[in-house]
N, C-alpha and C. Protein backbone atom coordinates (compact mmCIF):
# COMPACT_ATOMS: atom_id res chain seq x y z
N MET A 1 0.84 -1.20 0.00
CA MET A 1 0.00 0.00 0.00
C MET A 1 0.87 1.24 0.00
N SER A 2 0.50 2.18 -0.82
CA SER A 2 1.25 3.43 -0.88
C SER A 2 0.59 4.46 0.04
N THR A 3 1.31 5.55 0.28
CA THR A 3 0.75 6.62 1.08
C THR A 3 -0.13 7.48 0.18
N PRO A 4 -1.42 7.63 0.53
CA PRO A 4 -2.30 8.42 -0.32
C PRO A 4 -1.90 9.90 -0.30
N ASN A 5 -2.17 10.57 -1.39
CA ASN A 5 -1.86 11.98 -1.52
C ASN A 5 -3.03 12.81 -0.98
N ILE A 6 -3.11 12.89 0.35
CA ILE A 6 -4.19 13.64 1.00
C ILE A 6 -3.73 15.09 1.15
N LEU A 7 -4.38 15.97 0.42
CA LEU A 7 -4.01 17.39 0.47
C LEU A 7 -4.51 18.05 1.74
N MET A 8 -5.73 17.71 2.13
CA MET A 8 -6.31 18.29 3.34
C MET A 8 -7.53 17.47 3.74
N THR A 9 -7.83 17.52 5.03
CA THR A 9 -9.05 16.94 5.57
C THR A 9 -9.81 18.08 6.24
N ARG A 10 -11.12 18.16 5.99
CA ARG A 10 -11.94 19.24 6.53
C ARG A 10 -13.11 18.65 7.31
N ILE A 11 -13.40 19.30 8.44
CA ILE A 11 -14.61 18.99 9.19
C ILE A 11 -15.63 20.06 8.83
N ASP A 12 -16.78 19.62 8.32
CA ASP A 12 -17.84 20.56 7.97
C ASP A 12 -19.15 19.81 8.10
N ASN A 13 -19.99 20.22 9.06
CA ASN A 13 -21.22 19.46 9.27
C ASN A 13 -22.17 19.56 8.08
N ARG A 14 -21.91 20.48 7.15
CA ARG A 14 -22.72 20.56 5.93
C ARG A 14 -22.13 19.67 4.83
N LEU A 15 -20.98 19.08 5.10
CA LEU A 15 -20.22 18.28 4.15
C LEU A 15 -19.85 19.12 2.93
N VAL A 16 -20.50 18.92 1.77
CA VAL A 16 -20.10 19.63 0.56
C VAL A 16 -21.12 20.70 0.21
N HIS A 17 -20.63 21.93 0.05
CA HIS A 17 -21.42 23.07 -0.40
C HIS A 17 -20.48 23.88 -1.28
N GLY A 18 -20.93 24.99 -1.80
CA GLY A 18 -20.13 25.75 -2.76
C GLY A 18 -18.73 26.10 -2.28
N GLN A 19 -18.62 26.50 -1.03
CA GLN A 19 -17.32 26.87 -0.47
C GLN A 19 -16.34 25.69 -0.51
N VAL A 20 -16.84 24.51 -0.25
CA VAL A 20 -16.00 23.32 -0.25
C VAL A 20 -15.79 22.82 -1.68
N GLY A 21 -16.89 22.70 -2.43
CA GLY A 21 -16.86 22.09 -3.75
C GLY A 21 -16.18 22.90 -4.83
N VAL A 22 -16.04 24.21 -4.60
CA VAL A 22 -15.37 25.05 -5.59
C VAL A 22 -14.15 25.75 -4.98
N THR A 23 -14.38 26.58 -3.97
CA THR A 23 -13.30 27.41 -3.40
C THR A 23 -12.15 26.58 -2.86
N TRP A 24 -12.44 25.64 -1.97
CA TRP A 24 -11.37 24.83 -1.37
C TRP A 24 -10.74 23.88 -2.38
N VAL A 25 -11.57 23.24 -3.19
CA VAL A 25 -11.05 22.31 -4.20
C VAL A 25 -10.04 23.03 -5.11
N ASN A 26 -10.42 24.22 -5.59
CA ASN A 26 -9.53 24.98 -6.47
C ASN A 26 -8.27 25.45 -5.75
N ALA A 27 -8.42 25.94 -4.53
CA ALA A 27 -7.27 26.45 -3.77
C ALA A 27 -6.26 25.33 -3.49
N LEU A 28 -6.76 24.14 -3.24
CA LEU A 28 -5.89 23.00 -2.93
C LEU A 28 -5.31 22.35 -4.19
N GLY A 29 -5.99 22.51 -5.30
CA GLY A 29 -5.58 21.79 -6.51
C GLY A 29 -6.00 20.33 -6.45
N ALA A 30 -7.08 20.06 -5.72
CA ALA A 30 -7.56 18.68 -5.57
C ALA A 30 -8.24 18.21 -6.86
N ASN A 31 -8.14 16.92 -7.13
CA ASN A 31 -8.89 16.36 -8.25
C ASN A 31 -9.85 15.25 -7.79
N LEU A 32 -9.85 14.99 -6.48
CA LEU A 32 -10.77 14.00 -5.90
C LEU A 32 -11.28 14.51 -4.56
N LEU A 33 -12.58 14.63 -4.47
CA LEU A 33 -13.23 15.02 -3.22
C LEU A 33 -13.85 13.76 -2.62
N LEU A 34 -13.34 13.35 -1.46
CA LEU A 34 -13.81 12.15 -0.80
C LEU A 34 -14.62 12.54 0.43
N VAL A 35 -15.91 12.26 0.39
CA VAL A 35 -16.78 12.50 1.54
C VAL A 35 -16.79 11.22 2.36
N ALA A 36 -16.21 11.28 3.56
CA ALA A 36 -16.16 10.12 4.45
C ALA A 36 -17.25 10.29 5.50
N ASN A 37 -18.40 9.69 5.22
CA ASN A 37 -19.55 9.85 6.10
C ASN A 37 -20.50 8.68 5.88
N ASP A 38 -20.81 7.97 6.96
CA ASP A 38 -21.64 6.77 6.86
C ASP A 38 -23.01 7.07 6.25
N SER A 39 -23.62 8.16 6.67
CA SER A 39 -24.96 8.50 6.19
C SER A 39 -24.95 8.92 4.72
N ALA A 40 -24.05 9.82 4.34
CA ALA A 40 -23.98 10.30 2.95
C ALA A 40 -23.62 9.17 1.99
N ALA A 41 -22.84 8.19 2.46
CA ALA A 41 -22.44 7.07 1.61
C ALA A 41 -23.64 6.23 1.19
N GLN A 42 -24.71 6.29 1.97
CA GLN A 42 -25.91 5.49 1.70
C GLN A 42 -27.05 6.31 1.09
N ASP A 43 -26.81 7.59 0.80
CA ASP A 43 -27.89 8.49 0.40
C ASP A 43 -27.63 9.11 -0.98
N PRO A 44 -28.13 8.45 -2.05
CA PRO A 44 -27.87 8.96 -3.41
C PRO A 44 -28.45 10.35 -3.66
N VAL A 45 -29.55 10.70 -3.01
CA VAL A 45 -30.13 12.03 -3.20
C VAL A 45 -29.17 13.10 -2.64
N GLN A 46 -28.66 12.87 -1.44
CA GLN A 46 -27.69 13.80 -0.85
C GLN A 46 -26.43 13.88 -1.72
N GLN A 47 -25.98 12.75 -2.24
CA GLN A 47 -24.80 12.73 -3.11
C GLN A 47 -25.04 13.57 -4.36
N ASN A 48 -26.20 13.43 -4.98
CA ASN A 48 -26.52 14.20 -6.18
C ASN A 48 -26.54 15.69 -5.89
N LEU A 49 -27.10 16.08 -4.75
CA LEU A 49 -27.13 17.49 -4.38
C LEU A 49 -25.72 18.03 -4.17
N MET A 50 -24.86 17.24 -3.54
CA MET A 50 -23.48 17.68 -3.32
C MET A 50 -22.73 17.76 -4.65
N ASP A 51 -22.97 16.79 -5.53
CA ASP A 51 -22.29 16.80 -6.83
C ASP A 51 -22.59 18.07 -7.64
N MET A 52 -23.77 18.64 -7.41
CA MET A 52 -24.17 19.85 -8.15
C MET A 52 -23.27 21.06 -7.89
N VAL A 53 -22.62 21.10 -6.72
CA VAL A 53 -21.82 22.28 -6.37
C VAL A 53 -20.31 22.05 -6.50
N ILE A 54 -19.95 20.92 -7.08
CA ILE A 54 -18.53 20.59 -7.19
C ILE A 54 -17.99 21.08 -8.54
N ALA A 55 -16.81 21.65 -8.49
CA ALA A 55 -16.17 22.20 -9.69
C ALA A 55 -16.07 21.14 -10.79
N GLU A 56 -16.17 21.60 -12.01
CA GLU A 56 -16.07 20.74 -13.20
C GLU A 56 -14.76 19.94 -13.18
N GLY A 57 -14.85 18.67 -13.53
CA GLY A 57 -13.65 17.84 -13.65
C GLY A 57 -13.16 17.23 -12.35
N ILE A 58 -13.85 17.49 -11.25
CA ILE A 58 -13.43 16.93 -9.96
C ILE A 58 -14.21 15.64 -9.72
N GLN A 59 -13.49 14.57 -9.42
CA GLN A 59 -14.13 13.30 -9.10
C GLN A 59 -14.63 13.33 -7.66
N THR A 60 -15.71 12.60 -7.39
CA THR A 60 -16.21 12.49 -6.02
C THR A 60 -16.34 11.03 -5.64
N ARG A 61 -16.15 10.78 -4.37
CA ARG A 61 -16.41 9.46 -3.79
C ARG A 61 -17.17 9.69 -2.49
N TYR A 62 -18.14 8.86 -2.24
CA TYR A 62 -18.91 8.92 -1.00
C TYR A 62 -18.74 7.58 -0.31
N PHE A 63 -17.86 7.53 0.67
CA PHE A 63 -17.52 6.29 1.34
C PHE A 63 -17.92 6.34 2.81
N THR A 64 -18.24 5.18 3.36
CA THR A 64 -18.39 5.08 4.81
C THR A 64 -17.01 5.29 5.43
N LEU A 65 -16.99 5.51 6.72
CA LEU A 65 -15.70 5.66 7.40
C LEU A 65 -14.86 4.40 7.22
N GLN A 66 -15.49 3.23 7.40
CA GLN A 66 -14.75 1.97 7.28
C GLN A 66 -14.23 1.74 5.87
N LYS A 67 -15.03 2.05 4.86
CA LYS A 67 -14.56 1.87 3.48
C LYS A 67 -13.39 2.81 3.20
N THR A 68 -13.45 4.03 3.75
CA THR A 68 -12.34 4.98 3.57
C THR A 68 -11.06 4.38 4.16
N ILE A 69 -11.18 3.84 5.37
CA ILE A 69 -10.03 3.21 6.04
C ILE A 69 -9.51 2.04 5.19
N ASP A 70 -10.42 1.23 4.68
CA ASP A 70 -10.04 0.03 3.94
C ASP A 70 -9.40 0.33 2.58
N ILE A 71 -9.81 1.43 1.93
CA ILE A 71 -9.44 1.64 0.53
C ILE A 71 -8.47 2.79 0.28
N ILE A 72 -8.28 3.68 1.25
CA ILE A 72 -7.47 4.88 1.00
C ILE A 72 -6.04 4.55 0.59
N GLY A 73 -5.50 3.47 1.11
CA GLY A 73 -4.13 3.07 0.77
C GLY A 73 -3.97 2.61 -0.67
N LYS A 74 -5.08 2.38 -1.35
CA LYS A 74 -5.04 1.96 -2.76
C LYS A 74 -5.15 3.14 -3.72
N ALA A 75 -5.22 4.35 -3.18
CA ALA A 75 -5.36 5.54 -4.03
C ALA A 75 -4.15 5.66 -4.95
N ALA A 76 -4.42 6.08 -6.17
CA ALA A 76 -3.34 6.29 -7.13
C ALA A 76 -2.58 7.55 -6.78
N GLU A 77 -1.31 7.58 -7.12
CA GLU A 77 -0.46 8.74 -6.83
C GLU A 77 -1.01 10.02 -7.46
N ARG A 78 -1.65 9.89 -8.61
CA ARG A 78 -2.17 11.06 -9.32
C ARG A 78 -3.40 11.66 -8.64
N GLN A 79 -4.00 10.91 -7.73
CA GLN A 79 -5.19 11.41 -7.04
C GLN A 79 -4.78 12.38 -5.93
N LYS A 80 -5.21 13.60 -6.08
CA LYS A 80 -4.95 14.65 -5.08
C LYS A 80 -6.22 14.77 -4.26
N ILE A 81 -6.20 14.18 -3.07
CA ILE A 81 -7.41 13.92 -2.31
C ILE A 81 -7.71 15.00 -1.26
N PHE A 82 -8.96 15.44 -1.29
CA PHE A 82 -9.50 16.35 -0.29
C PHE A 82 -10.60 15.57 0.42
N ILE A 83 -10.40 15.28 1.71
CA ILE A 83 -11.37 14.51 2.49
C ILE A 83 -12.26 15.46 3.28
N VAL A 84 -13.56 15.20 3.26
CA VAL A 84 -14.50 15.99 4.05
C VAL A 84 -15.24 15.04 4.99
N CYS A 85 -15.22 15.39 6.29
CA CYS A 85 -15.93 14.63 7.32
C CYS A 85 -16.92 15.57 8.02
N LYS A 86 -17.85 14.97 8.73
CA LYS A 86 -18.88 15.76 9.41
C LYS A 86 -18.47 16.18 10.82
N THR A 87 -17.70 15.35 11.51
CA THR A 87 -17.38 15.61 12.92
C THR A 87 -15.91 15.29 13.23
N PRO A 88 -15.42 15.84 14.34
CA PRO A 88 -14.06 15.47 14.77
C PRO A 88 -13.96 14.00 15.15
N GLN A 89 -15.07 13.43 15.62
CA GLN A 89 -15.07 12.01 15.96
C GLN A 89 -14.84 11.16 14.70
N ASP A 90 -15.42 11.59 13.57
CA ASP A 90 -15.21 10.87 12.32
C ASP A 90 -13.74 10.91 11.90
N VAL A 91 -13.12 12.08 12.03
CA VAL A 91 -11.70 12.22 11.68
C VAL A 91 -10.86 11.30 12.58
N LEU A 92 -11.18 11.29 13.85
CA LEU A 92 -10.46 10.44 14.81
C LEU A 92 -10.61 8.96 14.44
N THR A 93 -11.80 8.55 14.02
CA THR A 93 -12.02 7.17 13.57
C THR A 93 -11.11 6.84 12.39
N LEU A 94 -11.03 7.76 11.42
CA LEU A 94 -10.17 7.54 10.25
C LEU A 94 -8.71 7.39 10.66
N ILE A 95 -8.25 8.28 11.52
CA ILE A 95 -6.85 8.26 11.96
C ILE A 95 -6.54 6.96 12.72
N LYS A 96 -7.42 6.58 13.63
CA LYS A 96 -7.23 5.35 14.39
C LYS A 96 -7.26 4.13 13.47
N GLY A 97 -7.93 4.28 12.33
CA GLY A 97 -7.99 3.20 11.35
C GLY A 97 -6.80 3.19 10.40
N GLY A 98 -5.89 4.15 10.58
CA GLY A 98 -4.66 4.15 9.79
C GLY A 98 -4.60 5.16 8.66
N VAL A 99 -5.62 6.01 8.51
CA VAL A 99 -5.59 7.02 7.46
C VAL A 99 -4.59 8.10 7.89
N PRO A 100 -3.57 8.38 7.06
CA PRO A 100 -2.49 9.30 7.47
C PRO A 100 -2.88 10.78 7.36
N ILE A 101 -3.61 11.25 8.37
CA ILE A 101 -4.05 12.64 8.43
C ILE A 101 -3.22 13.35 9.51
N LYS A 102 -2.59 14.46 9.13
CA LYS A 102 -1.76 15.22 10.08
C LYS A 102 -2.30 16.62 10.32
N PHE A 103 -3.21 17.06 9.42
CA PHE A 103 -3.76 18.40 9.52
C PHE A 103 -5.25 18.35 9.22
N VAL A 104 -6.04 19.06 10.03
CA VAL A 104 -7.47 19.12 9.83
C VAL A 104 -7.93 20.57 9.80
N ASN A 105 -8.64 20.91 8.74
CA ASN A 105 -9.26 22.22 8.61
C ASN A 105 -10.67 22.09 9.20
N VAL A 106 -11.01 22.96 10.14
CA VAL A 106 -12.34 22.93 10.73
C VAL A 106 -13.12 24.09 10.13
N GLY A 107 -14.16 23.75 9.38
CA GLY A 107 -14.95 24.78 8.71
C GLY A 107 -16.17 25.16 9.50
N ASN A 108 -17.14 24.27 9.55
CA ASN A 108 -18.40 24.57 10.22
C ASN A 108 -18.81 23.44 11.14
N MET A 109 -19.12 23.81 12.36
CA MET A 109 -19.74 22.91 13.32
C MET A 109 -20.84 23.74 13.97
N HIS A 110 -22.06 23.56 13.47
CA HIS A 110 -23.18 24.42 13.88
C HIS A 110 -23.48 24.34 15.36
N PHE A 111 -24.00 25.46 15.87
CA PHE A 111 -24.46 25.54 17.25
C PHE A 111 -25.83 24.88 17.37
N TYR A 112 -26.01 24.15 18.42
CA TYR A 112 -27.34 23.70 18.83
C TYR A 112 -27.30 23.45 20.33
N GLU A 113 -28.44 23.18 20.90
CA GLU A 113 -28.56 23.00 22.35
C GLU A 113 -27.48 22.05 22.88
N GLY A 114 -26.77 22.48 23.90
CA GLY A 114 -25.73 21.65 24.49
C GLY A 114 -24.34 21.93 23.97
N LYS A 115 -24.24 22.81 22.97
CA LYS A 115 -22.92 23.17 22.42
C LYS A 115 -22.57 24.58 22.85
N LYS A 116 -21.25 24.84 22.92
CA LYS A 116 -20.81 26.22 23.19
C LYS A 116 -20.02 26.71 21.99
N GLN A 117 -20.23 27.97 21.66
CA GLN A 117 -19.58 28.56 20.50
C GLN A 117 -18.16 28.98 20.87
N ILE A 118 -17.18 28.52 20.06
CA ILE A 118 -15.78 28.90 20.31
C ILE A 118 -15.21 29.74 19.17
N HIS A 119 -15.98 29.86 18.10
CA HIS A 119 -15.57 30.63 16.93
C HIS A 119 -16.86 30.98 16.18
N LYS A 120 -16.78 31.92 15.25
CA LYS A 120 -17.99 32.32 14.51
C LYS A 120 -18.74 31.14 13.92
N THR A 121 -18.02 30.16 13.42
CA THR A 121 -18.67 29.05 12.73
C THR A 121 -18.46 27.70 13.41
N VAL A 122 -17.93 27.72 14.62
CA VAL A 122 -17.62 26.44 15.30
C VAL A 122 -18.18 26.43 16.72
N SER A 123 -19.03 25.44 16.97
CA SER A 123 -19.56 25.20 18.31
C SER A 123 -19.27 23.75 18.67
N VAL A 124 -18.94 23.53 19.94
CA VAL A 124 -18.52 22.20 20.38
C VAL A 124 -19.26 21.77 21.64
N ASP A 125 -19.36 20.45 21.80
CA ASP A 125 -19.86 19.89 23.05
C ASP A 125 -18.72 19.09 23.67
N ASP A 126 -18.99 18.43 24.78
CA ASP A 126 -17.93 17.69 25.48
C ASP A 126 -17.32 16.58 24.62
N ASN A 127 -18.14 15.91 23.81
CA ASN A 127 -17.62 14.85 22.93
C ASN A 127 -16.68 15.41 21.87
N ASP A 128 -17.04 16.58 21.33
CA ASP A 128 -16.17 17.24 20.34
C ASP A 128 -14.84 17.64 20.98
N ILE A 129 -14.92 18.21 22.17
CA ILE A 129 -13.70 18.64 22.87
C ILE A 129 -12.80 17.44 23.14
N ALA A 130 -13.39 16.34 23.60
CA ALA A 130 -12.61 15.13 23.87
C ALA A 130 -11.93 14.64 22.58
N ALA A 131 -12.65 14.68 21.45
CA ALA A 131 -12.07 14.24 20.18
C ALA A 131 -10.93 15.17 19.77
N PHE A 132 -11.12 16.48 19.90
CA PHE A 132 -10.05 17.42 19.55
C PHE A 132 -8.83 17.24 20.46
N LYS A 133 -9.06 16.96 21.74
CA LYS A 133 -7.94 16.70 22.66
C LYS A 133 -7.15 15.48 22.21
N GLU A 134 -7.87 14.43 21.82
CA GLU A 134 -7.20 13.21 21.38
C GLU A 134 -6.44 13.44 20.07
N LEU A 135 -7.05 14.18 19.15
CA LEU A 135 -6.36 14.51 17.90
C LEU A 135 -5.08 15.27 18.19
N GLU A 136 -5.15 16.22 19.11
CA GLU A 136 -3.97 17.01 19.50
C GLU A 136 -2.88 16.09 20.07
N LYS A 137 -3.28 15.15 20.93
CA LYS A 137 -2.31 14.20 21.51
C LYS A 137 -1.67 13.33 20.44
N LEU A 138 -2.40 13.06 19.37
CA LEU A 138 -1.88 12.25 18.27
C LEU A 138 -1.01 13.06 17.31
N GLY A 139 -0.85 14.35 17.61
CA GLY A 139 0.00 15.21 16.78
C GLY A 139 -0.69 15.78 15.56
N VAL A 140 -2.02 15.76 15.56
CA VAL A 140 -2.79 16.30 14.44
C VAL A 140 -3.12 17.76 14.72
N THR A 141 -2.73 18.65 13.83
CA THR A 141 -3.05 20.06 13.97
C THR A 141 -4.45 20.30 13.44
N CYS A 142 -5.30 20.92 14.25
CA CYS A 142 -6.67 21.25 13.85
C CYS A 142 -6.80 22.76 13.86
N GLU A 143 -7.26 23.31 12.74
CA GLU A 143 -7.28 24.75 12.59
C GLU A 143 -8.60 25.21 11.99
N VAL A 144 -9.22 26.21 12.62
CA VAL A 144 -10.45 26.79 12.09
C VAL A 144 -10.07 27.76 10.98
N ARG A 145 -10.63 27.52 9.82
CA ARG A 145 -10.43 28.43 8.68
C ARG A 145 -11.58 28.19 7.72
N ARG A 146 -12.43 29.18 7.56
CA ARG A 146 -13.61 29.00 6.71
C ARG A 146 -13.25 28.95 5.24
N VAL A 147 -12.41 29.89 4.80
CA VAL A 147 -12.04 29.99 3.39
C VAL A 147 -10.51 30.06 3.28
N PRO A 148 -9.95 29.68 2.14
CA PRO A 148 -8.50 29.59 2.00
C PRO A 148 -7.73 30.89 2.28
N ASP A 149 -8.30 32.04 1.96
CA ASP A 149 -7.54 33.29 2.14
C ASP A 149 -7.69 33.90 3.53
N GLU A 150 -8.35 33.20 4.42
CA GLU A 150 -8.51 33.65 5.80
C GLU A 150 -7.37 33.04 6.63
N SER A 151 -6.90 33.77 7.63
CA SER A 151 -5.87 33.17 8.48
C SER A 151 -6.55 32.21 9.45
N GLY A 152 -5.86 31.12 9.75
CA GLY A 152 -6.43 30.09 10.60
C GLY A 152 -6.18 30.31 12.07
N GLU A 153 -7.03 29.72 12.89
CA GLU A 153 -6.86 29.74 14.34
C GLU A 153 -6.86 28.30 14.82
N LYS A 154 -5.85 27.96 15.61
CA LYS A 154 -5.74 26.59 16.10
C LYS A 154 -6.84 26.28 17.12
N ILE A 155 -7.45 25.13 16.94
CA ILE A 155 -8.48 24.65 17.89
C ILE A 155 -7.89 24.55 19.30
N ALA A 156 -6.64 24.09 19.38
CA ALA A 156 -5.98 23.94 20.69
C ALA A 156 -5.97 25.27 21.44
N ASP A 157 -5.73 26.37 20.72
CA ASP A 157 -5.74 27.70 21.36
C ASP A 157 -7.15 28.11 21.75
N LEU A 158 -8.12 27.86 20.88
CA LEU A 158 -9.50 28.22 21.16
C LEU A 158 -10.08 27.44 22.35
N LEU A 159 -9.60 26.21 22.53
CA LEU A 159 -10.08 25.37 23.63
C LEU A 159 -9.12 25.39 24.83
N ASN A 160 -8.03 26.17 24.71
CA ASN A 160 -7.01 26.21 25.76
C ASN A 160 -6.45 24.83 26.08
N LEU A 161 -6.16 24.07 25.03
CA LEU A 161 -5.52 22.76 25.20
C LEU A 161 -4.03 22.97 25.20
N SER A 162 -3.37 22.42 26.15
CA SER A 162 -1.90 22.51 26.12
C SER A 162 -1.36 21.12 25.97
N SER A 163 -0.49 20.97 24.94
CA SER A 163 0.03 19.63 24.69
C SER A 163 1.30 19.40 25.45
């Protein structure tokens, strides 16, 4: 198995929308957008809606977390992969399964009852904080950045995590 060419991994509870499917894909130079999400992998309607906002010529894959773990090592060298997950727990599952992720872009984690807002577009609960702490311990840098030309803020700083 070769090391997959993962350009970036993003957490976005909306998964793929215009900002992800065009702005980030173009900024990264990605040619494959991999949505690693158990629910989206089983939902062709959601997949079709996401495909509508993806830049021309970009391949998409909608895999469960386990399929991503099982198949990512078979990626061709020419595939420049941008992974999108819904939660930090999903990213942690991928990493524990052997997916070589060292950097995570945190885009959107919506606020709802039981979450506290730590950034304009990021709200977390205790489970999210625990996942981010574990990612930090594993040496994974997690950074909030909505769009490519914005400067990022480390989750560790926003949560006052000290490694």
